[in-house]
Short mmCIF file of C-alpha atoms in Angstrom, two decimals:
data_model
loop_
_atom_site.label_atom_id
_atom_site.label_comp_id
_atom_site.label_asym_id
_atom_site.label_seq_id
_atom_site.Cartn_x
_atom_site.Cartn_y
_atom_site.Cartn_z
CA MET X 1 96.52 19.38 -102.62
CA ASN X 2 98.54 19.02 -99.44
CA LEU X 3 98.23 15.26 -99.60
CA LYS X 4 99.43 15.34 -103.19
CA LYS X 5 102.40 17.49 -102.22
CA SER X 6 103.43 15.22 -99.40
CA LEU X 7 103.00 12.18 -101.65
CA THR X 8 105.32 13.75 -104.21
CA PHE X 9 107.79 14.50 -101.44
CA VAL X 10 107.73 10.89 -100.29
CA ALA X 11 108.13 9.66 -103.87
CA LYS X 12 111.00 12.03 -104.55
CA TYR X 13 112.95 10.90 -101.51
CA SER X 14 111.60 7.36 -101.70
CA TYR X 15 115.11 5.96 -101.40
CA ALA X 16 115.52 7.38 -97.90
CA PHE X 17 112.19 5.92 -96.82
CA ILE X 18 112.90 2.52 -98.35
CA LEU X 19 116.28 2.49 -96.62
CA LEU X 20 114.64 3.31 -93.30
CA VAL X 21 111.95 0.65 -93.75
CA ILE X 22 114.48 -2.07 -94.60
CA PHE X 23 116.63 -1.02 -91.67
CA ILE X 24 113.79 -1.15 -89.14
CA PHE X 25 112.38 -4.37 -90.60
CA MET X 26 115.73 -6.14 -90.46
CA THR X 27 116.47 -4.95 -86.95
CA CYS X 28 113.24 -6.58 -85.84
CA ALA X 29 113.56 -9.67 -88.04
CA SER X 30 117.10 -10.73 -87.27
CA SER X 31 119.12 -10.38 -84.12
CA GLN X 32 122.36 -10.51 -86.11
CA PHE X 33 121.50 -7.54 -88.26
CA LEU X 34 122.32 -4.68 -85.95
CA THR X 35 125.76 -5.92 -85.01
CA PHE X 36 128.88 -3.94 -85.76
CA ASP X 37 130.40 -6.74 -87.84
CA ASN X 38 127.36 -7.10 -90.04
CA LEU X 39 127.03 -3.36 -90.63
CA MET X 40 130.70 -3.09 -91.54
CA ASN X 41 130.18 -6.02 -93.87
CA VAL X 42 127.33 -4.21 -95.58
CA ALA X 43 129.48 -1.09 -95.82
CA ARG X 44 132.30 -3.04 -97.45
CA GLN X 45 130.04 -4.84 -99.89
CA SER X 46 128.24 -1.69 -100.92
CA SER X 47 131.44 0.34 -101.43
CA LEU X 48 132.44 -1.13 -104.78
CA LEU X 49 128.87 -1.09 -106.02
CA LEU X 50 128.66 2.54 -104.96
CA ILE X 51 131.79 3.48 -106.91
CA MET X 52 130.39 1.86 -110.05
CA SER X 53 126.97 3.42 -109.51
CA ILE X 54 128.51 6.89 -109.22
CA GLY X 55 130.13 6.23 -112.61
CA MET X 56 126.82 5.06 -114.02
CA THR X 57 125.22 8.23 -112.64
CA MET X 58 127.60 10.39 -114.67
CA ALA X 59 126.57 8.54 -117.83
CA MET X 60 122.86 8.53 -116.98
CA LEU X 61 122.74 12.25 -116.19
CA LEU X 62 123.40 12.95 -119.87
CA GLY X 63 120.03 11.48 -120.75
CA ARG X 64 121.36 9.43 -123.66
CA GLY X 65 120.87 6.09 -121.95
CA VAL X 66 122.65 3.75 -119.60
CA ASP X 67 126.21 2.48 -119.89
CA MET X 68 125.85 -1.25 -120.50
CA SER X 69 129.59 -1.78 -120.83
CA LEU X 70 130.33 -0.92 -117.19
CA GLY X 71 130.84 -4.51 -116.04
CA ALA X 72 132.98 -5.30 -119.07
CA ILE X 73 135.19 -2.29 -118.29
CA VAL X 74 135.56 -3.55 -114.71
CA SER X 75 136.67 -6.89 -116.10
CA ILE X 76 139.06 -5.64 -118.78
CA SER X 77 140.75 -3.01 -116.62
CA SER X 78 141.24 -5.43 -113.73
CA CYS X 79 142.74 -8.03 -116.08
CA PHE X 80 145.12 -5.55 -117.69
CA ALA X 81 146.16 -4.01 -114.37
CA ALA X 82 146.57 -7.31 -112.50
CA ASN X 83 149.82 -8.16 -114.30
CA PHE X 84 151.45 -5.32 -112.37
CA PHE X 85 149.95 -6.39 -109.06
CA LEU X 86 151.84 -9.67 -108.60
CA ARG X 87 153.57 -10.47 -105.34
CA SER X 88 156.98 -9.96 -106.98
CA CYS X 89 156.13 -6.41 -108.09
CA GLY X 90 157.52 -3.32 -106.38
CA PRO X 91 155.58 -0.18 -105.42
CA ILE X 92 156.44 1.60 -108.68
CA GLU X 93 155.00 -1.23 -110.74
CA ILE X 94 151.86 -1.21 -108.61
CA ILE X 95 151.37 2.50 -109.14
CA PHE X 96 151.96 1.93 -112.85
CA GLY X 97 149.37 -0.86 -112.77
CA VAL X 98 146.77 1.41 -111.20
CA PHE X 99 147.57 3.96 -113.89
CA VAL X 100 147.18 1.32 -116.63
CA GLY X 101 143.84 0.18 -115.23
CA ILE X 102 142.43 3.68 -115.05
CA LEU X 103 143.78 4.50 -118.50
CA VAL X 104 142.08 1.42 -119.99
CA GLY X 105 138.84 2.47 -118.31
CA ALA X 106 139.13 6.02 -119.60
CA ILE X 107 139.84 4.86 -123.17
CA CYS X 108 136.87 2.49 -123.15
CA GLY X 109 134.69 5.29 -121.77
CA ALA X 110 135.97 7.67 -124.42
CA ILE X 111 135.09 5.21 -127.21
CA ASN X 112 131.59 4.87 -125.71
CA GLY X 113 131.31 8.64 -125.54
CA ILE X 114 132.46 9.14 -129.12
CA MET X 115 129.94 6.59 -130.39
CA VAL X 116 127.16 8.38 -128.55
CA ALA X 117 128.27 12.00 -129.07
CA TYR X 118 129.51 12.06 -132.65
CA LEU X 119 127.84 9.06 -134.28
CA ASN X 120 124.56 9.73 -132.40
CA LEU X 121 124.10 6.05 -131.59
CA PRO X 122 121.59 5.10 -128.89
CA ALA X 123 123.84 4.66 -125.85
CA MET X 124 122.23 1.54 -124.50
CA LEU X 125 122.66 -0.51 -127.68
CA ALA X 126 126.03 0.93 -128.68
CA THR X 127 127.53 0.21 -125.26
CA TYR X 128 125.88 -3.21 -125.37
CA GLY X 129 127.70 -4.04 -128.59
CA PHE X 130 130.92 -2.57 -127.23
CA ARG X 131 130.52 -4.61 -124.07
CA GLU X 132 130.66 -7.87 -126.03
CA ILE X 133 133.81 -6.65 -127.77
CA LEU X 134 135.48 -5.71 -124.46
CA ARG X 135 134.49 -9.04 -122.90
CA GLY X 136 135.94 -10.82 -125.90
CA ILE X 137 139.22 -8.94 -125.56
CA ALA X 138 139.37 -9.70 -121.84
CA TYR X 139 138.70 -13.43 -122.37
CA THR X 140 141.21 -13.63 -125.20
CA TYR X 141 143.82 -11.75 -123.18
CA MET X 142 143.43 -13.95 -120.12
CA ASN X 143 142.94 -17.11 -122.20
CA GLY X 144 140.92 -18.73 -119.45
CA ASN X 145 143.58 -18.17 -116.80
CA VAL X 146 143.17 -16.61 -113.40
CA ILE X 147 145.90 -14.34 -112.06
CA THR X 148 146.51 -15.13 -108.42
CA SER X 149 149.28 -14.34 -105.92
CA ILE X 150 148.35 -10.68 -105.79
CA ASN X 151 150.56 -8.28 -103.86
CA PRO X 152 149.51 -7.70 -100.20
CA ILE X 153 149.42 -3.94 -100.80
CA ILE X 154 146.65 -4.34 -103.36
CA ILE X 155 144.88 -6.87 -101.15
CA PHE X 156 144.95 -4.34 -98.32
CA MET X 157 143.55 -1.71 -100.69
CA GLY X 158 140.61 -3.90 -101.62
CA ASN X 159 140.01 -6.00 -98.57
CA GLY X 160 141.90 -4.48 -95.63
CA ARG X 161 140.67 -2.62 -92.63
CA VAL X 162 142.16 0.64 -91.46
CA GLY X 163 143.07 0.22 -87.81
CA GLY X 164 141.44 -3.20 -87.97
CA ILE X 165 137.99 -1.60 -88.01
CA ILE X 166 137.03 0.47 -91.02
CA PRO X 167 137.08 -1.34 -94.39
CA THR X 168 139.37 0.43 -96.86
CA PRO X 169 136.94 0.32 -99.83
CA MET X 170 134.50 2.30 -97.72
CA ILE X 171 137.01 5.14 -97.48
CA TYR X 172 137.50 5.26 -101.26
CA ALA X 173 133.76 5.10 -101.81
CA LEU X 174 133.22 7.98 -99.39
CA CYS X 175 135.96 10.09 -100.99
CA ILE X 176 134.60 9.42 -104.49
CA THR X 177 131.08 10.29 -103.42
CA LEU X 178 132.22 13.56 -101.86
CA LEU X 179 134.24 14.38 -104.98
CA ALA X 180 131.25 13.53 -107.18
CA VAL X 181 128.95 15.74 -105.10
CA TYR X 182 131.44 18.61 -105.33
CA PHE X 183 131.95 18.01 -109.05
CA LEU X 184 128.25 17.87 -109.90
CA LYS X 185 127.07 20.70 -107.66
CA ARG X 186 129.90 23.19 -107.65
CA THR X 187 131.97 22.95 -110.80
CA LYS X 188 131.05 24.38 -114.16
CA THR X 189 131.54 21.09 -115.98
CA GLY X 190 129.34 19.31 -113.45
CA ARG X 191 126.50 21.77 -113.91
CA GLU X 192 126.87 21.46 -117.67
CA LEU X 193 126.40 17.69 -117.41
CA TYR X 194 123.03 18.30 -115.75
CA LEU X 195 121.97 20.87 -118.33
CA VAL X 196 122.92 18.66 -121.27
CA GLY X 197 120.77 15.91 -119.78
CA ALA X 198 117.85 18.12 -118.79
CA ASN X 199 117.56 20.19 -121.93
CA PRO X 200 120.02 19.56 -124.77
CA GLN X 201 118.41 22.25 -126.92
CA ALA X 202 118.92 24.95 -124.29
CA ALA X 203 122.42 23.67 -123.60
CA LYS X 204 123.27 23.95 -127.28
CA PHE X 205 121.93 27.50 -127.54
CA SER X 206 123.81 28.61 -124.47
CA GLY X 207 127.02 27.61 -126.17
CA ILE X 208 127.79 24.44 -124.28
CA ASN X 209 129.92 21.94 -126.13
CA ILE X 210 127.55 18.95 -125.99
CA PRO X 211 129.83 16.26 -127.49
CA LYS X 212 132.59 17.21 -125.06
CA ASN X 213 130.23 16.80 -122.12
CA VAL X 214 128.82 13.50 -123.37
CA ILE X 215 132.31 12.09 -123.80
CA MET X 216 133.24 13.43 -120.37
CA GLY X 217 130.29 11.63 -118.76
CA PHE X 218 131.18 8.29 -120.32
CA VAL X 219 134.90 8.69 -119.57
CA LEU X 220 134.05 9.30 -115.91
CA SER X 221 131.84 6.23 -115.98
CA GLY X 222 134.72 4.20 -117.43
CA VAL X 223 137.20 5.54 -114.88
CA MET X 224 134.92 4.66 -111.97
CA ALA X 225 134.49 1.17 -113.42
CA ALA X 226 138.28 0.86 -113.66
CA ILE X 227 138.75 1.95 -110.04
CA ALA X 228 136.17 -0.63 -108.98
CA GLY X 229 137.99 -3.21 -111.11
CA ILE X 230 141.32 -2.51 -109.39
CA LEU X 231 139.70 -2.74 -105.97
CA TYR X 232 138.04 -6.02 -106.98
CA VAL X 233 141.45 -7.51 -107.75
CA GLY X 234 142.43 -6.67 -104.18
CA ARG X 235 139.20 -7.91 -102.69
CA LEU X 236 139.25 -11.26 -104.46
CA GLY X 237 143.03 -11.61 -104.40
CA ALA X 238 142.73 -12.66 -108.03
CA ALA X 239 141.84 -11.34 -111.47
CA GLU X 240 139.76 -13.15 -114.05
CA ALA X 241 137.83 -12.19 -117.16
CA GLU X 242 134.58 -13.64 -115.83
CA ILE X 243 134.09 -10.87 -113.26
CA GLY X 244 131.36 -8.29 -113.50
CA ASN X 245 128.88 -9.99 -115.79
CA ASP X 246 125.93 -8.23 -114.20
CA PHE X 247 127.60 -5.19 -112.66
CA HIS X 248 126.02 -2.79 -115.14
CA PHE X 249 122.65 -4.13 -114.05
CA GLN X 250 123.37 -3.63 -110.36
CA ALA X 251 124.76 -0.15 -110.98
CA VAL X 252 121.71 0.88 -113.01
CA SER X 253 119.49 -0.48 -110.26
CA ALA X 254 121.32 1.47 -107.57
CA ALA X 255 121.25 4.67 -109.60
CA ALA X 256 117.58 4.25 -110.50
CA ILE X 257 116.56 3.54 -106.91
CA GLY X 258 118.60 6.58 -105.87
CA GLY X 259 116.43 8.81 -108.01
CA ILE X 260 118.68 9.28 -111.02
CA SER X 261 116.22 9.84 -113.82
CA PHE X 262 116.47 7.67 -116.94
CA GLY X 263 115.70 10.78 -118.97
CA GLY X 264 118.80 12.42 -117.57
CA GLY X 265 119.40 15.76 -115.92
CA SER X 266 118.11 15.06 -112.43
CA GLY X 267 119.10 13.21 -109.33
CA ASN X 268 121.92 13.58 -106.87
CA PRO X 269 124.79 11.35 -105.73
CA TRP X 270 123.48 10.98 -102.16
CA GLY X 271 120.47 9.18 -103.58
CA VAL X 272 122.86 6.79 -105.29
CA VAL X 273 124.53 6.11 -101.94
CA ALA X 274 121.12 5.13 -100.59
CA GLY X 275 120.46 3.06 -103.71
CA ALA X 276 123.69 1.08 -103.35
CA LEU X 277 122.99 0.57 -99.64
CA ILE X 278 119.45 -0.63 -100.37
CA LEU X 279 120.64 -3.24 -102.88
CA THR X 280 123.35 -4.47 -100.50
CA LEU X 281 120.92 -4.56 -97.58
CA LEU X 282 118.44 -6.58 -99.65
CA ASN X 283 121.23 -9.03 -100.35
CA ASN X 284 122.24 -9.05 -96.70
CA ALA X 285 118.63 -9.60 -95.68
CA GLN X 286 118.37 -12.59 -97.99
CA ASN X 287 121.43 -14.10 -96.36
CA LEU X 288 120.33 -13.41 -92.81
CA LEU X 289 116.78 -14.63 -93.39
CA GLN X 290 118.04 -17.57 -95.47
CA ILE X 291 116.07 -16.81 -98.61
CA SER X 292 117.25 -18.66 -101.72
CA SER X 293 119.53 -16.65 -104.00
CA SER X 294 117.31 -17.54 -106.96
CA TRP X 295 115.04 -14.79 -105.72
CA GLN X 296 117.74 -12.19 -106.13
CA GLY X 297 117.01 -11.49 -109.79
CA PHE X 298 113.31 -11.31 -109.06
CA ILE X 299 113.82 -8.80 -106.25
CA TYR X 300 116.24 -6.66 -108.30
CA GLY X 301 113.84 -6.60 -111.23
CA ALA X 302 110.86 -5.69 -109.07
CA VAL X 303 112.82 -2.93 -107.35
CA ILE X 304 113.95 -1.44 -110.67
CA ILE X 305 110.43 -1.41 -112.08
CA ALA X 306 109.21 0.27 -108.89
CA ALA X 307 111.99 2.87 -109.18
CA VAL X 308 111.09 3.63 -112.80
CA LEU X 309 107.43 4.01 -111.85
CA ILE X 310 108.32 6.42 -109.05
CA ASP X 311 110.63 8.33 -111.43
CA TYR X 312 107.74 8.65 -113.92
CA PHE X 313 105.32 9.72 -111.19
CA VAL X 314 107.66 12.40 -109.82
CA GLY X 315 108.44 13.70 -113.32
CA LYS X 316 104.72 14.00 -114.08
CA GLN X 317 104.04 15.84 -110.83
CA GLN X 318 106.81 18.31 -111.48
CA THR X 319 105.64 19.17 -114.98
CA ASN X 320 102.07 19.71 -113.72
CA MET F 1 113.58 -23.36 -127.35
CA VAL F 2 112.14 -26.03 -125.05
CA SER F 3 111.38 -28.35 -127.93
CA ARG F 4 114.80 -27.83 -129.45
CA LEU F 5 116.76 -28.55 -126.30
CA SER F 6 114.17 -30.99 -124.89
CA SER F 7 114.75 -29.30 -121.59
CA ALA F 8 113.79 -26.11 -119.84
CA ASN F 9 116.31 -24.08 -117.91
CA PRO F 10 116.08 -20.48 -116.71
CA SER F 11 119.54 -19.67 -118.03
CA SER F 12 119.07 -21.29 -121.44
CA ALA F 13 118.48 -18.09 -123.40
CA LEU F 14 121.30 -16.03 -121.92
CA GLY F 15 123.02 -14.10 -124.67
CA TYR F 16 120.15 -14.47 -127.10
CA GLU F 17 119.09 -10.88 -126.62
CA LEU F 18 122.26 -9.76 -128.39
CA ASP F 19 121.35 -11.83 -131.45
CA ALA F 20 117.73 -10.73 -131.27
CA ILE F 21 118.48 -7.01 -131.08
CA CYS F 22 121.06 -7.35 -133.80
CA ALA F 23 118.70 -9.23 -136.09
CA THR F 24 115.86 -6.77 -135.60
CA VAL F 25 117.97 -3.69 -136.25
CA LEU F 26 119.63 -5.39 -139.20
CA GLY F 27 116.19 -6.16 -140.59
CA GLY F 28 115.53 -2.43 -140.85
CA THR F 29 113.43 -1.80 -137.76
CA SER F 30 114.36 1.72 -136.87
CA LEU F 31 115.35 2.26 -133.27
CA ASN F 32 113.09 5.25 -132.89
CA GLY F 33 110.15 3.00 -133.60
CA GLY F 34 107.42 3.52 -136.16
CA LYS F 35 109.27 1.85 -138.97
CA GLY F 36 110.12 -1.68 -139.91
CA LYS F 37 108.46 -4.86 -141.00
CA ILE F 38 108.24 -8.35 -139.62
CA SER F 39 109.66 -9.64 -142.91
CA GLY F 40 112.71 -7.46 -142.34
CA ALA F 41 113.25 -8.90 -138.89
CA PHE F 42 112.84 -12.37 -140.40
CA LEU F 43 115.56 -11.70 -142.97
CA GLY F 44 117.71 -10.11 -140.28
CA ALA F 45 117.38 -13.20 -138.12
CA ILE F 46 118.37 -15.40 -141.06
CA ALA F 47 121.39 -13.17 -141.74
CA ILE F 48 122.56 -13.36 -138.12
CA GLN F 49 122.05 -17.11 -138.02
CA MET F 50 124.04 -17.47 -141.23
CA LEU F 51 126.80 -15.40 -139.67
CA ARG F 52 126.74 -17.60 -136.57
CA ASN F 53 126.68 -20.75 -138.66
CA GLY F 54 129.55 -19.54 -140.81
CA MET F 55 131.61 -18.65 -137.76
CA ASN F 56 130.90 -22.10 -136.30
CA ILE F 57 132.04 -23.78 -139.49
CA ILE F 58 135.27 -21.79 -139.55
CA GLY F 59 135.70 -22.86 -135.94
CA LEU F 60 135.82 -19.48 -134.24
CA ARG F 61 135.59 -19.54 -130.48
CA LEU F 62 132.36 -18.41 -128.85
CA VAL F 63 134.16 -15.40 -127.36
CA THR F 64 135.33 -14.26 -130.79
CA GLN F 65 131.86 -14.85 -132.22
CA LYS F 66 130.31 -12.62 -129.59
CA MET F 67 132.92 -9.94 -130.29
CA ILE F 68 132.10 -10.02 -133.99
CA ILE F 69 128.36 -9.84 -133.39
CA GLY F 70 128.91 -6.95 -130.99
CA ALA F 71 130.91 -5.15 -133.67
CA VAL F 72 128.23 -5.93 -136.27
CA LEU F 73 125.63 -4.42 -133.94
CA ILE F 74 127.59 -1.17 -133.68
CA VAL F 75 128.09 -1.01 -137.46
CA ILE F 76 124.38 -1.61 -138.04
CA LEU F 77 123.52 1.13 -135.56
CA VAL F 78 125.79 3.56 -137.39
CA ILE F 79 124.14 2.65 -140.71
CA ASP F 80 120.69 3.03 -139.15
CA VAL F 81 121.49 6.51 -137.84
CA MET F 82 123.07 7.57 -141.14
CA ARG F 83 120.06 6.31 -143.08
CA ARG F 84 117.73 8.26 -140.81
CA GLU F 85 119.73 11.45 -141.08
CA GLY F 86 119.95 11.06 -144.85
CA LYS F 87 116.12 10.98 -145.06
CA LYS F 88 115.68 14.23 -143.14
#
């Protein structure tokens, strides 16, 4: 019995253990791993993924399915916002551009939410269809062009370092994670999101407005995608429609590894932080150990299947 | 696929899952499972291919084609859900 309990404990916090194992393994395997530059690099790379994964978490907590349109929202909001981020633009235009980007993200999220909440469509397929539409709009809008000559302010936002040391995206990612933790643990709406995912029937009988919460979850997912999109413009110093083809996949992976249940209603944002770090570290390990990037898909897929198995195992233990 | 393109490439079937899902749901396979026939999926696949073919003949760009198929998928999903709720 004790063995079973400890096994469940390990499975439940598997992300922390996996993180630790990768960390120790890489420290031994590569002398360049435990350098300040490399760690800051990992932090910067994982920041944007983390922001998107937090958004995906909000959608997944509802238990209606994953948000497949996340990457497309990143692309469309960055394309629409980038016109206000040119070098010739003043601060007011830049603020307006950020506003436009986030608004586009929120609208896309709201449409996703309405399809899922009111039309009762399965989220995964509905957002998949919507994703193709959004991608089409982004491609048509950009017409194959790439917007370059981005304003230095935006480039600093996405790619700068505060005091020459700490990458700026890391600060946003940290703030967003803290906000998400506060939102999900302490606010009424946050708790309702969990309840809707865990037990929709009970949520309905306790007078919770389910459609409102579902839409809220998807809007938050869209807004996070938009924030990531704006930061990507800064990081790349350019905007193009092609960006983010597999971001939804990475975000789902990070959330799943971080213990966000596919059935909804369980998991916490700190796990997602670990999930995003694990994916970035795997990538970093491939680079440091010079493993071909063709393996990346294989490793991601294997890690996701493992995460789903662990999720299933933990769920079964808890119902027993 | 290999015989049609006379070549094998890992990325050759990218984007086909959209058509496949769309065709299956269009063919009447309910998303909750437990309903649907192979013949339906067959007809669905023919319908989607006809749509693709028609869009090619009109000369729509691939981007626009994908948008239309995405929209068709959403419409089919709505019809599927309505049909299911109508039966209850």
